[in-house]
Tab-separated table of C-alpha atoms in Angstrom:
chain	number	residue	atom	x	y	z
Z	464	MET	CA	111.582	67.412	88.519
Z	465	PRO	CA	114.798	69.465	88.328
Z	466	VAL	CA	114.480	73.254	88.652
Z	467	SER	CA	115.909	73.712	85.160
Z	468	GLU	CA	113.182	71.586	83.585
Z	469	ASN	CA	110.485	73.356	85.605
Z	470	ILE	CA	111.681	76.711	84.313
Z	471	GLU	CA	111.817	75.359	80.774
Z	472	ARG	CA	108.197	74.209	81.046
Z	473	VAL	CA	107.146	77.629	82.353
Z	474	LEU	CA	108.908	79.354	79.470
Z	475	GLN	CA	107.087	77.130	76.986
Z	476	LYS	CA	103.744	78.030	78.575
Z	477	ILE	CA	104.065	81.782	79.125
Z	478	GLY	CA	107.247	82.796	77.320
Z	479	THR	CA	107.644	84.571	73.992
Z	480	GLU	CA	108.331	82.467	70.904
Z	481	VAL	CA	111.525	83.309	69.033
Z	482	ARG	CA	113.693	81.890	66.281
Z	483	ILE	CA	117.403	81.376	66.931
Z	484	ILE	CA	119.307	82.188	63.750
Z	485	LYS	CA	122.923	81.102	63.400
Z	486	HIS	CA	125.394	81.966	60.649
Z	487	ASP	CA	126.271	78.393	59.727
Z	488	ASP	CA	123.373	77.975	57.274
Z	489	SER	CA	121.544	75.645	59.653
Z	490	ASP	CA	117.784	75.969	59.967
Z	491	PRO	CA	116.511	78.371	62.664
Z	492	THR	CA	115.301	76.723	65.855
Z	493	LEU	CA	112.202	77.742	67.796
Z	494	GLU	CA	112.502	78.510	71.502
Z	495	TYR	CA	110.667	80.428	74.213
Z	496	ILE	CA	112.230	83.203	76.255
Z	497	ASP	CA	111.285	85.647	78.962
Z	498	TYR	CA	112.520	89.207	78.604
Z	499	GLU	CA	112.438	92.634	80.198
Z	500	ILE	CA	112.760	95.968	78.430
Z	501	ASN	CA	115.381	98.100	80.124
Z	502	PRO	CA	113.393	100.752	82.046
Z	503	ASN	CA	115.746	103.669	81.467
Z	504	ASP	CA	113.499	106.724	81.122
Z	505	THR	CA	116.401	109.138	80.712
Z	506	ALA	CA	117.676	107.379	77.585
Z	507	PRO	CA	114.663	106.278	75.520
Z	508	PHE	CA	116.696	104.748	72.733
Z	509	TYR	CA	118.589	102.654	75.247
Z	510	GLY	CA	115.358	101.422	76.764
Z	511	GLN	CA	113.749	100.612	73.433
Z	512	HIS	CA	116.675	98.784	71.872
Z	513	MET	CA	118.295	96.777	74.651
Z	514	ILE	CA	116.528	93.942	76.448
Z	515	GLU	CA	117.545	91.498	79.143
Z	516	SER	CA	116.380	87.975	78.410
Z	517	THR	CA	116.147	84.542	79.993
Z	518	PHE	CA	116.682	81.379	77.948
Z	519	GLY	CA	116.133	77.829	79.072
Z	520	TYR	CA	119.071	75.799	80.353
Z	521	ASN	CA	119.209	73.790	77.106
Z	522	THR	CA	119.043	76.727	74.692
Z	523	ASN	CA	120.712	76.566	71.305
Z	524	ALA	CA	121.469	80.297	71.418
Z	525	ASP	CA	125.012	81.679	71.656
Z	526	PRO	CA	126.499	85.183	71.592
Z	527	GLY	CA	126.647	86.406	68.007
Z	528	ASP	CA	123.427	84.610	67.050
Z	529	LEU	CA	120.291	86.490	66.045
Z	530	VAL	CA	117.006	86.231	67.902
Z	531	GLU	CA	113.945	86.857	65.747
Z	532	PHE	CA	110.612	87.445	67.481
Z	533	VAL	CA	107.986	85.334	65.758
Z	534	ASP	CA	105.129	87.792	66.335
Z	535	ASP	CA	106.625	90.852	64.616
Z	536	GLY	CA	109.841	89.696	62.908
Z	537	SER	CA	112.090	92.062	64.862
Z	538	LYS	CA	115.667	90.847	65.202
Z	539	TYR	CA	118.092	91.161	68.081
Z	540	LEU	CA	121.795	90.371	68.372
Z	541	ILE	CA	122.911	88.326	71.384
Z	542	VAL	CA	125.866	90.172	72.923
Z	543	SER	CA	126.315	88.365	76.228
Z	544	SER	CA	125.496	85.058	77.855
Z	545	ASN	CA	125.703	84.208	81.556
Z	546	LYS	CA	124.853	80.907	83.191
Z	547	THR	CA	122.602	80.918	86.267
Z	548	ARG	CA	122.962	78.016	88.688
Z	549	PHE	CA	120.968	76.702	91.603
Z	550	LYS	CA	122.660	74.231	93.945
Z	551	ASN	CA	125.460	73.863	91.405
Z	552	LYS	CA	123.016	72.956	88.642
Z	553	LEU	CA	122.525	75.037	85.490
Z	554	VAL	CA	118.981	76.438	85.436
Z	555	THR	CA	118.871	79.327	82.937
Z	556	ILE	CA	120.972	81.380	80.546
Z	557	GLU	CA	120.708	85.147	81.064
Z	558	SER	CA	121.537	87.228	77.980
Z	559	VAL	CA	121.537	90.817	76.777
Z	560	LEU	CA	120.121	91.490	73.320
Z	561	TYR	CA	120.685	94.544	71.077
Z	562	LYS	CA	117.919	95.374	68.633
Z	563	CYS	CA	119.051	95.374	65.003
Z	564	ASN	CA	118.074	98.524	63.118
Z	565	ILE	CA	119.902	98.054	59.831
Z	566	THR	CA	120.349	95.288	57.236
Z	567	GLY	CA	122.920	95.193	54.487
Z	568	ASP	CA	125.443	93.256	52.433
Z	569	ILE	CA	129.138	92.860	53.199
Z	570	LYS	CA	131.160	93.590	50.069
Z	571	ARG	CA	134.895	93.364	49.472
Z	572	LYS	CA	136.921	94.828	46.608
Z	573	GLN	CA	138.868	92.115	44.848
Z	574	THR	CA	141.230	92.066	41.879
Z	575	THR	CA	139.883	90.084	38.943
Z	576	GLY	CA	142.658	90.664	36.392
Z	577	ARG	CA	144.206	93.361	34.227
Z	578	ASP	CA	142.876	95.336	31.293
Z	579	ASP	CA	144.632	95.814	27.929
Z	580	ASN	CA	146.781	98.539	29.488
Z	581	TYR	CA	147.782	96.231	32.346
Z	582	ASN	CA	145.816	98.215	34.887
Z	583	LEU	CA	144.313	96.177	37.675
Z	584	ILE	CA	140.617	95.406	37.301
Z	585	GLU	CA	138.826	95.518	40.652
Z	586	GLU	CA	135.210	94.873	41.526
Z	587	TRP	CA	133.046	94.585	44.617
Z	588	ASN	CA	132.146	91.007	45.483
Z	589	THR	CA	129.427	90.131	47.971
Z	590	ILE	CA	130.857	88.246	50.949
Z	591	ALA	CA	127.644	88.032	52.974
Z	592	SER	CA	124.136	89.238	52.214
Z	593	GLY	CA	121.179	90.345	54.309
Z	594	GLU	CA	123.182	90.777	57.514
Z	595	SER	CA	121.286	92.418	60.389
Z	596	ALA	CA	123.197	94.719	62.713
Z	597	LEU	CA	122.877	97.618	65.127
Z	598	PHE	CA	123.954	101.037	63.852
Z	599	VAL	CA	124.750	103.823	66.312
Z	600	GLY	CA	126.253	107.237	65.697
Z	601	ASP	CA	125.615	110.059	63.294
Z	602	ILE	CA	126.109	110.109	59.528
Z	603	ASN	CA	123.934	112.626	57.727
Z	604	ASP	CA	120.331	111.414	57.826
Z	605	ARG	CA	120.983	108.228	59.813
Z	606	SER	CA	121.450	109.200	63.428
Z	607	VAL	CA	121.298	107.463	66.777
Z	608	ASP	CA	122.459	109.919	69.385
Z	609	SER	CA	122.277	108.150	72.741
Z	610	GLN	CA	125.733	107.643	74.227
Z	611	ASP	CA	124.182	105.561	76.988
Z	612	TYR	CA	122.960	102.897	74.620
Z	613	ALA	CA	125.198	99.839	74.445
Z	614	GLU	CA	127.831	101.722	76.436
Z	615	ILE	CA	128.944	103.605	73.340
Z	616	TYR	CA	132.265	105.260	74.074
Z	617	THR	CA	132.194	108.027	71.467
Z	618	MET	CA	129.719	109.399	68.988
Z	619	ASN	CA	131.717	107.954	66.112
Z	620	PRO	CA	129.415	105.822	63.944
Z	621	ASN	CA	129.641	102.156	64.881
Z	622	LEU	CA	128.153	98.966	63.549
Z	623	PHE	CA	127.559	96.070	65.941
Z	624	ILE	CA	127.514	92.816	63.987
Z	625	SER	CA	127.884	89.117	64.748
Z	626	GLY	CA	131.426	87.865	65.188
Z	627	ASP	CA	130.491	84.964	62.916
Z	628	VAL	CA	130.211	87.336	59.949
Z	629	ASP	CA	133.295	87.557	57.734
Z	630	VAL	CA	133.891	91.305	57.833
Z	631	GLN	CA	137.271	93.029	57.533
Z	632	SER	CA	138.661	96.549	57.554
Z	633	ASP	CA	138.041	98.350	54.235
Z	634	ASP	CA	135.020	96.176	53.479
Z	635	ARG	CA	131.783	97.886	52.489
Z	636	PHE	CA	128.470	97.540	54.323
Z	637	GLU	CA	125.871	98.316	51.675
Z	638	VAL	CA	122.318	99.026	52.744
Z	639	SER	CA	121.251	100.293	49.324
Z	640	ALA	CA	122.761	101.942	46.263
Z	641	ASP	CA	122.454	105.263	48.102
Z	642	GLU	CA	123.608	104.140	51.536
Z	643	ARG	CA	127.044	102.599	51.883
Z	644	TYR	CA	129.542	102.509	54.737
Z	645	GLN	CA	133.244	101.765	54.791
Z	646	ILE	CA	134.535	99.586	57.615
Z	647	LYS	CA	137.445	101.585	59.026
Z	648	SER	CA	138.426	99.436	61.997
Z	649	ILE	CA	137.085	96.537	64.053
Z	650	GLU	CA	137.070	95.829	67.780
Z	651	PRO	CA	136.529	92.061	67.989
Z	652	ARG	CA	136.819	91.419	71.724
Z	653	ARG	CA	134.913	94.089	73.646
Z	654	LEU	CA	131.750	91.962	73.463
Z	655	GLU	CA	131.545	88.184	73.219
Z	656	ASN	CA	131.504	87.090	69.559
Z	657	VAL	CA	130.342	90.544	68.447
Z	658	LYS	CA	132.402	92.828	66.231
Z	659	ILE	CA	132.182	96.574	66.817
Z	660	CYS	CA	133.019	98.208	63.493
Z	661	ARG	CA	133.859	101.893	63.209
Z	662	VAL	CA	132.374	103.096	59.950
Z	663	GLU	CA	132.144	106.177	57.774
Z	664	LYS	CA	130.231	107.048	54.654
Z	665	ASP	CA	131.650	105.185	51.667
Z	666	ASN	CA	132.106	107.198	48.460
Z	667	ARG	CA	134.465	104.777	46.772
Z	668	GLU	CA	133.714	103.601	43.250
C-alpha cells in the first residue's frame, strides 16, 4: 500500500475530525487531521491561536478555507499549504492554521437613488454574512497584544480573512450594532489566499 494511503488510514483512526468549509456554498466535507499546538511559552497568545497541521494527501482543504473542529466548533483559517513528498510521491499536506476569534458581516455602502432634493441616498448592504476571521491589534476593549503572533508587523489593528471573501477598502466589518470596523487597506498577497485588512473603529452613519 502506498505511504500516502497508509498515512490517510492512520489519520482516520487516530486523527481529529474536522469540517472543511469553503466559500463557494458547497457543503462542508469531513476529514481527519493531526495537529500540534505551537509550544511558544514566551508568547501565550501565539501558542494558543496558531497550530501546525497535517492533512491527508487527498484533502479537499485549500488556503483561505475554514477548518471547524467537530468536537468544540472552533474555527481556524488555513493560511499556508505545503506538499510533503516521499520518493517523489505526495504523502501529506502540511498547513498552518490561525484561530478565528471574531465573526461579522461585510457591509458596503451603495447608492440607491436620490431624494426629493436630489441628494444621493446611500445605505449599507450586506455583501457577506457570518464571516469568521482573526482580529489582532488594539481598539478600545478588543485587544490582542502579541506582536509575535502571525508575524504581525505593527500593532495596528488587522483582520485576517479568507481571500475568497469579497471585501474591499472602505467596507464595514460589523460584529454587532456596537462593534464596527472600517476596512482601511488590504494586503492580498502576504499570505496565500488570505487578505490582511488594516482596520479602525467605524463611526460612519
